[in-house]
mmCIF file of C-alpha atoms in Angstrom:
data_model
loop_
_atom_site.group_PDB
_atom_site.id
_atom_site.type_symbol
_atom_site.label_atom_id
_atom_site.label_comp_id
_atom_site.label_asym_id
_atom_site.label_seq_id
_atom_site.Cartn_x
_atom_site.Cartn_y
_atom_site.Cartn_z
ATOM 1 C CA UNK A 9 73.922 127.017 45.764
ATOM 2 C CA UNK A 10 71.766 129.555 43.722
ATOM 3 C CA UNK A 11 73.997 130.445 41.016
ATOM 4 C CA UNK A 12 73.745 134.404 39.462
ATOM 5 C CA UNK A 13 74.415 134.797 35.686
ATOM 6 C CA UNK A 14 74.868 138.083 34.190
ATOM 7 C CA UNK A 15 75.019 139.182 31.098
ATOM 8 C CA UNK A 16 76.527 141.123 29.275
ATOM 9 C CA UNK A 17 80.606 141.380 30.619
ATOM 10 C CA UNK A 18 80.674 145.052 29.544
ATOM 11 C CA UNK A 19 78.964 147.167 27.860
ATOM 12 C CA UNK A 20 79.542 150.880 26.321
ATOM 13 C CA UNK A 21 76.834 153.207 26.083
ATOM 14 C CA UNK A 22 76.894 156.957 25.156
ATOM 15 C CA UNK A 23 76.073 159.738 27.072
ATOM 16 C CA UNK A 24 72.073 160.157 27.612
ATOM 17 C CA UNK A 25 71.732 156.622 26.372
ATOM 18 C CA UNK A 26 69.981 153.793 27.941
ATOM 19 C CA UNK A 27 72.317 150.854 29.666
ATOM 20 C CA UNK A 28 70.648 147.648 29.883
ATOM 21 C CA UNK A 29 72.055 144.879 32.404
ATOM 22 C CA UNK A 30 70.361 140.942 32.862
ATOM 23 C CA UNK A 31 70.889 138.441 36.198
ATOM 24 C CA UNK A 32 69.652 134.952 36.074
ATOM 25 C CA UNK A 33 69.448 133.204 38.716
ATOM 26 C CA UNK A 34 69.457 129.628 38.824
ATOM 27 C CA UNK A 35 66.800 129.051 41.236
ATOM 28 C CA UNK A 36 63.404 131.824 41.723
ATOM 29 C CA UNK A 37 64.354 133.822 44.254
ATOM 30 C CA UNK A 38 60.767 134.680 44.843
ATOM 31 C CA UNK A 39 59.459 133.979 48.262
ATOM 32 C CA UNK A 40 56.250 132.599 48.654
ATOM 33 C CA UNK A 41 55.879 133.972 52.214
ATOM 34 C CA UNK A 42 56.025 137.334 51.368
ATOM 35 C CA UNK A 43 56.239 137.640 47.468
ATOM 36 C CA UNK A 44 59.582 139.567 47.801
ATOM 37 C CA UNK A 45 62.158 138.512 44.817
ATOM 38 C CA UNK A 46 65.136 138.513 47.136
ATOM 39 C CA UNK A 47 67.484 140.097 44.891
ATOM 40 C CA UNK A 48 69.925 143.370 44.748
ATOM 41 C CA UNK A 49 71.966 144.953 42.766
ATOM 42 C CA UNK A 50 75.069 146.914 43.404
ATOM 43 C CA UNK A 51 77.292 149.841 41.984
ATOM 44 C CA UNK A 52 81.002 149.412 42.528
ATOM 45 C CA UNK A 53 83.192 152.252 41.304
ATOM 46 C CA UNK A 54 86.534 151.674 40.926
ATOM 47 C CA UNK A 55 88.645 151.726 44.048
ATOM 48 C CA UNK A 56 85.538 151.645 46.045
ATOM 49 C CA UNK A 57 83.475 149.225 48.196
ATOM 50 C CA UNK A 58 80.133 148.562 46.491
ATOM 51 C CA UNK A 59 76.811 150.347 46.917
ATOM 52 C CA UNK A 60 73.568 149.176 47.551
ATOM 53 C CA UNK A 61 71.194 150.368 44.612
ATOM 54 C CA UNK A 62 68.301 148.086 44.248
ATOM 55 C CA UNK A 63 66.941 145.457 46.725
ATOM 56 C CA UNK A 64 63.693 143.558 46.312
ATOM 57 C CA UNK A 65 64.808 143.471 43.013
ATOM 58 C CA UNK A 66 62.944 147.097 42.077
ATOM 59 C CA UNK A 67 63.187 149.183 45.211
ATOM 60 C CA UNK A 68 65.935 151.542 44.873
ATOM 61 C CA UNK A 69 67.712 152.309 48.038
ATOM 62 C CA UNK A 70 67.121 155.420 49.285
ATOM 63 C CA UNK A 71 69.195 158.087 47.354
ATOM 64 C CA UNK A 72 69.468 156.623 44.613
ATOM 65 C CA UNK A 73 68.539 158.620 41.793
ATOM 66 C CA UNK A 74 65.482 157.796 39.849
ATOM 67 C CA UNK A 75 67.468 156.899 36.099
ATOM 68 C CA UNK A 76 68.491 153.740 38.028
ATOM 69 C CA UNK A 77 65.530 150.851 38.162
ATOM 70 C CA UNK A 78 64.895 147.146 38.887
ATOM 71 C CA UNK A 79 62.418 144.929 37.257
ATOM 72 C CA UNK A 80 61.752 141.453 36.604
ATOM 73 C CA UNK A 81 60.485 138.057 39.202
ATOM 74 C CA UNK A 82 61.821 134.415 39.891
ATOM 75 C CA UNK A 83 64.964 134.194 38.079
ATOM 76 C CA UNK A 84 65.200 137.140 35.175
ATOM 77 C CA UNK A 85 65.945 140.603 35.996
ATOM 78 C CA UNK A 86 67.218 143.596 34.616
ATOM 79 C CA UNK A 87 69.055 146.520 35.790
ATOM 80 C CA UNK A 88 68.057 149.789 33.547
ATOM 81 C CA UNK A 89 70.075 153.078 33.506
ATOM 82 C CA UNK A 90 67.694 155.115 31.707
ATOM 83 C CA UNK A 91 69.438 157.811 30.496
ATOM 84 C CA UNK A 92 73.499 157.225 31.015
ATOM 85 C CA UNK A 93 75.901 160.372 33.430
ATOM 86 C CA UNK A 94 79.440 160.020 33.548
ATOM 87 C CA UNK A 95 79.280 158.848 37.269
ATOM 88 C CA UNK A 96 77.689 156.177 36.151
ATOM 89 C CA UNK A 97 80.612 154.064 34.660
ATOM 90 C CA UNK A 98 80.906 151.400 37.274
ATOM 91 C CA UNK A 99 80.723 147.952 37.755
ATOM 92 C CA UNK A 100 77.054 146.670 38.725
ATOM 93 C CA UNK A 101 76.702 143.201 40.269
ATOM 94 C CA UNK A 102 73.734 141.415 40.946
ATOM 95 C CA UNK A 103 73.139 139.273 44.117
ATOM 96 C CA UNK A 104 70.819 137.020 45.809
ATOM 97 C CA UNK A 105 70.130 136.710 49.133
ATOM 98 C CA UNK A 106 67.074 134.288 49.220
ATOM 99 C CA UNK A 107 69.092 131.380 50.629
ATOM 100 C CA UNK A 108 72.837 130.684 52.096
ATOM 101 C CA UNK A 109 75.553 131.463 50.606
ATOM 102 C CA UNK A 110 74.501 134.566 49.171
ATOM 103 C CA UNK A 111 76.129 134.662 45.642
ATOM 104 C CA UNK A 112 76.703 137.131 43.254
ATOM 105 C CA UNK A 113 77.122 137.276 39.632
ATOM 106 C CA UNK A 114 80.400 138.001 37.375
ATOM 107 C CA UNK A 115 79.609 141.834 36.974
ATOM 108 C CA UNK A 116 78.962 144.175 34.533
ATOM 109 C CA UNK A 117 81.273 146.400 33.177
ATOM 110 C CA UNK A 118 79.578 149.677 31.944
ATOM 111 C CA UNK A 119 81.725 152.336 30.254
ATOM 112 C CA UNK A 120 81.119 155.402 27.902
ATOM 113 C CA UNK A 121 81.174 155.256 24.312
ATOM 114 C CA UNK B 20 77.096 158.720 60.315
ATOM 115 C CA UNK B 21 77.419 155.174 59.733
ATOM 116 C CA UNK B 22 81.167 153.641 59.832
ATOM 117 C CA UNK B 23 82.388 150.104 59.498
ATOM 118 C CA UNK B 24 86.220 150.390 59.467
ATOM 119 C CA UNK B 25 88.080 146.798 58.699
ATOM 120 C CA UNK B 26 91.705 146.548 60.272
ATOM 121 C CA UNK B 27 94.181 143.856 60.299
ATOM 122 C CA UNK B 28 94.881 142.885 56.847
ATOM 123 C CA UNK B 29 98.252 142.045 55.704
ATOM 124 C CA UNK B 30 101.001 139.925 54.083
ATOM 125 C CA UNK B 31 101.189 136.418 55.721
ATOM 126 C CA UNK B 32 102.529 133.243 54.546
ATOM 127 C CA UNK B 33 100.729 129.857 52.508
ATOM 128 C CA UNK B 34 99.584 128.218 56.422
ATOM 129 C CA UNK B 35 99.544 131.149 58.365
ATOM 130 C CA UNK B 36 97.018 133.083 60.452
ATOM 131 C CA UNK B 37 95.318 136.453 60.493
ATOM 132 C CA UNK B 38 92.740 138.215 62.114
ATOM 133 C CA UNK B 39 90.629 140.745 60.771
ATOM 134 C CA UNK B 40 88.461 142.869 62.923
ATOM 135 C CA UNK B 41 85.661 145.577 61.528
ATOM 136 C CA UNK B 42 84.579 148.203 63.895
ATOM 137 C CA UNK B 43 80.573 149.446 63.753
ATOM 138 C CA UNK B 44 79.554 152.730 64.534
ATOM 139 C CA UNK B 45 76.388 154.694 63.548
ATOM 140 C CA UNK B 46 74.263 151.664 64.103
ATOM 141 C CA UNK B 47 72.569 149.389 66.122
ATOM 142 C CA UNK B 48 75.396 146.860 65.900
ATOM 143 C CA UNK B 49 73.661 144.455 68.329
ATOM 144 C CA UNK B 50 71.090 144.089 66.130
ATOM 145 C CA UNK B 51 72.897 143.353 63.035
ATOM 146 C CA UNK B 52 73.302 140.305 60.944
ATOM 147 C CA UNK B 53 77.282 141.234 60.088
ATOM 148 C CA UNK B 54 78.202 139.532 56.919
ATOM 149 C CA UNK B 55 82.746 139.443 55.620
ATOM 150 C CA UNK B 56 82.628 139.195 51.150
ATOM 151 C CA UNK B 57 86.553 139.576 49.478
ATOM 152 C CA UNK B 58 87.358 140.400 45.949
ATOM 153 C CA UNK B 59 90.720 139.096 44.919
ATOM 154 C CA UNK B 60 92.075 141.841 42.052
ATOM 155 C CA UNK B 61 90.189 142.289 38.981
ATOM 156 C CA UNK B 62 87.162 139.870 40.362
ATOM 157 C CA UNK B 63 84.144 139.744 41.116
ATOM 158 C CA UNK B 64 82.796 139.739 44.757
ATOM 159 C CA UNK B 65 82.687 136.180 46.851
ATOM 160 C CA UNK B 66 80.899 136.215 50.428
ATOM 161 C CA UNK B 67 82.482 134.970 52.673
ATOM 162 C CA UNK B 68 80.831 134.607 55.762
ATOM 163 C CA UNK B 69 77.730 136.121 58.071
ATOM 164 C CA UNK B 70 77.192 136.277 61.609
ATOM 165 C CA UNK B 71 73.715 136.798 63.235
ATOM 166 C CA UNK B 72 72.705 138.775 65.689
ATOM 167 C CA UNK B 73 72.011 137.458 69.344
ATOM 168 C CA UNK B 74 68.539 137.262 68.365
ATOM 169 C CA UNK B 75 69.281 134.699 66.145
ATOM 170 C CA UNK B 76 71.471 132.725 68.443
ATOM 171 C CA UNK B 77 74.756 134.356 66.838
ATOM 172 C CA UNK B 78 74.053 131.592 64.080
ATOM 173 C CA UNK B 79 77.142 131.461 61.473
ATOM 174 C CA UNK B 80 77.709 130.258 57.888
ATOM 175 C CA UNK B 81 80.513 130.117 55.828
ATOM 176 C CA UNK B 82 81.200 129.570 51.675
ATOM 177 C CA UNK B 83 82.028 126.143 51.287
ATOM 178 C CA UNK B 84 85.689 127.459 49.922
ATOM 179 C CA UNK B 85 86.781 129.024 53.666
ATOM 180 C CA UNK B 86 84.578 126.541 56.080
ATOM 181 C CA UNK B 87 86.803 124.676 58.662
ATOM 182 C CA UNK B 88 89.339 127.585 58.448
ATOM 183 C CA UNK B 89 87.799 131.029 59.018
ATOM 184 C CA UNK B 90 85.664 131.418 61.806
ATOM 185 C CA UNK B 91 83.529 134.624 62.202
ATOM 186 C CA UNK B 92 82.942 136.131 65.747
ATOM 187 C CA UNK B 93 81.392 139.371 67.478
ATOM 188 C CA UNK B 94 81.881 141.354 70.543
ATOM 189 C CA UNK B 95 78.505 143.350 70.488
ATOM 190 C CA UNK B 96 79.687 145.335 73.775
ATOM 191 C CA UNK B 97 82.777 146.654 71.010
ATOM 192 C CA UNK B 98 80.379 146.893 68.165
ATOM 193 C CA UNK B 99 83.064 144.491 66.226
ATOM 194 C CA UNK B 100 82.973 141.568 64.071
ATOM 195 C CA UNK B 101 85.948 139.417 63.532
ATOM 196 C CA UNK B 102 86.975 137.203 60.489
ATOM 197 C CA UNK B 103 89.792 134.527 61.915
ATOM 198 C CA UNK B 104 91.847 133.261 59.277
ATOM 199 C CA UNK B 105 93.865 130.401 59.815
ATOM 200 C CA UNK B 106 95.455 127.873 57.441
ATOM 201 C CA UNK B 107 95.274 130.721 54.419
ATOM 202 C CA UNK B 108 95.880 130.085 50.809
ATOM 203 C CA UNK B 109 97.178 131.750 48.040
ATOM 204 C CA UNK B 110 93.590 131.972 46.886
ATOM 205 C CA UNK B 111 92.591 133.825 50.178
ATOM 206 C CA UNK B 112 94.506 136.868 48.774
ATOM 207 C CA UNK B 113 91.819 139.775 48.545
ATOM 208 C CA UNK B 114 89.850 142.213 49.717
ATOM 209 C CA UNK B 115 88.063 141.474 52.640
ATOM 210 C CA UNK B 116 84.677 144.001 53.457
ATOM 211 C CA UNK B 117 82.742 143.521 56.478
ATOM 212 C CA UNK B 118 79.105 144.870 55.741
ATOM 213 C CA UNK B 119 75.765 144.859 57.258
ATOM 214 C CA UNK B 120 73.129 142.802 56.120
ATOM 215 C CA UNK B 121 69.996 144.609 56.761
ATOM 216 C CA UNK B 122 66.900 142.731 57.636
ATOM 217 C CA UNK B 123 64.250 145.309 58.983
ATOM 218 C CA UNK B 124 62.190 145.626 58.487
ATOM 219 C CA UNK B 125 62.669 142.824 55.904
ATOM 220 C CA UNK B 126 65.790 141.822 54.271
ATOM 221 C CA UNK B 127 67.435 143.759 52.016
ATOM 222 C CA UNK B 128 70.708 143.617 50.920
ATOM 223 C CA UNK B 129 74.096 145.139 52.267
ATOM 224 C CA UNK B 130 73.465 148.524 52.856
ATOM 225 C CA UNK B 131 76.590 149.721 55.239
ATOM 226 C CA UNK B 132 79.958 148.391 53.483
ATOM 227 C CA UNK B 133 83.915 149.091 54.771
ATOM 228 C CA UNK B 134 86.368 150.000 52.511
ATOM 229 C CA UNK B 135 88.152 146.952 53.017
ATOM 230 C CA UNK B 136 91.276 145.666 54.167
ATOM 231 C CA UNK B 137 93.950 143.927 51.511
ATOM 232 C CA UNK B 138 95.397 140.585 52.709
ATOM 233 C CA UNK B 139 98.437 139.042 50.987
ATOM 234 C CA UNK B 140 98.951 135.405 51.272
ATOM 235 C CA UNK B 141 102.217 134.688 49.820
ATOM 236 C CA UNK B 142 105.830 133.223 50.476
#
């Protein structure tokens, strides 16, 4: 199994301020077939099912506004919230979906300072 | 408007049985790889399960923590998955979604969630 690391736990940021967020995976999740990193990252607010931000690890899902971006290949990526809104304070979780299981990492915690 | 509405969740006892079922609508369910991922409170999120499409030969997997004791089924003709649960744990207790794993027009992640159904394992 392809095992997600993220880091950090939590993390407070002020308002307007950037919020940084890293996955490892164990394995690249690159695929040589179509040089797609299979990997997304959700928002999950509290008392809510999560929401699809990112896929291909720097596509943002449709809606998604624009201070929310993906980057990085293989097996290091980051989540960036450029400049920080209250709605933002969530729980962001990376996953893989390259191979079977699909796993997910621990979760980031992002709060206001 | 896209809807995936889980039902059936509930308190059961350490050995016991439940069935969840998650209702599509909005969607080509047919067409769907349907995919079941719980969250036991205050954790992180732990799939589960997926179902293909008849496409794909209704081909399922399962974590290695529920295999031999859930088994995941559709009716496309309801636009429902199910998640049977049988011999449940204590560590089964969670939040189960059902959510769509979207694959055209290549995969990309789960893009239609539920908003879950709670299930209780305990004596």
């Amino acid at each position: 199994d392809i095992v997600m690391t993220q880091s950090p736990d939590s993390l407070a940021v002020s308002l307007g301020e950037k919020a940084t967020i890293n996955c490892k995976s164990s394995q690249s999740v690159l695929s040589s077939s179509d040089s797609k990193n299979y990997l997304a990252w959700y928002q999950q607010k509290q008392g809510q099912p999560p929401k699809l931000l990112i896929y291909w690890a720097s596509t943002r899902e449709s809606g998604v506004p624009d201070r929310f971006s993906g980057s990085g290949s293989g097996t290091d990526f980051t989540l960036t919230i450029s400049s920080l809104q209250a709605e933002d304070v969530a729980v962001y979780y990376c996953q893989q979906y390259y191979s079977t299981p699909n796993t997910f990492g621990g979760g980031t915690k992002v709060e206001i300072k | 408007e896209v809807q995936l509405v889980e039902s059936g969740g509930g308190l059961v006892q350490p050995g016991g049985s439940l069935k969840l079922s998650c209702a599509a609508s909005g969607f080509t369910f047919s067409g769907s790889a349907m995919h079941w991922v719980r969250q036991a409170s205050g954790k992180g999120l732990e799939w589960v399960g997926r179902i293909r499409s008849k496409l794909n030969n209704y081909a399922t997997a399962y974590a290695a923590s529920v295999k031999g004791r859930f088994t995941i089924s559709r009716d496309d003709s309801k636009s429902t998955t199910y998640l049977q649960m049988n011999s449940l744990k204590t560590e089964d207790t969670a939040v189960y979604y059902c959510t769509r794993f979207n694959v055209i027009p290549a995969a990309i992640g789960y893009d239609y969630w539920g908003q879950g159904t709670l299930v209780t394992v305990s004596s």
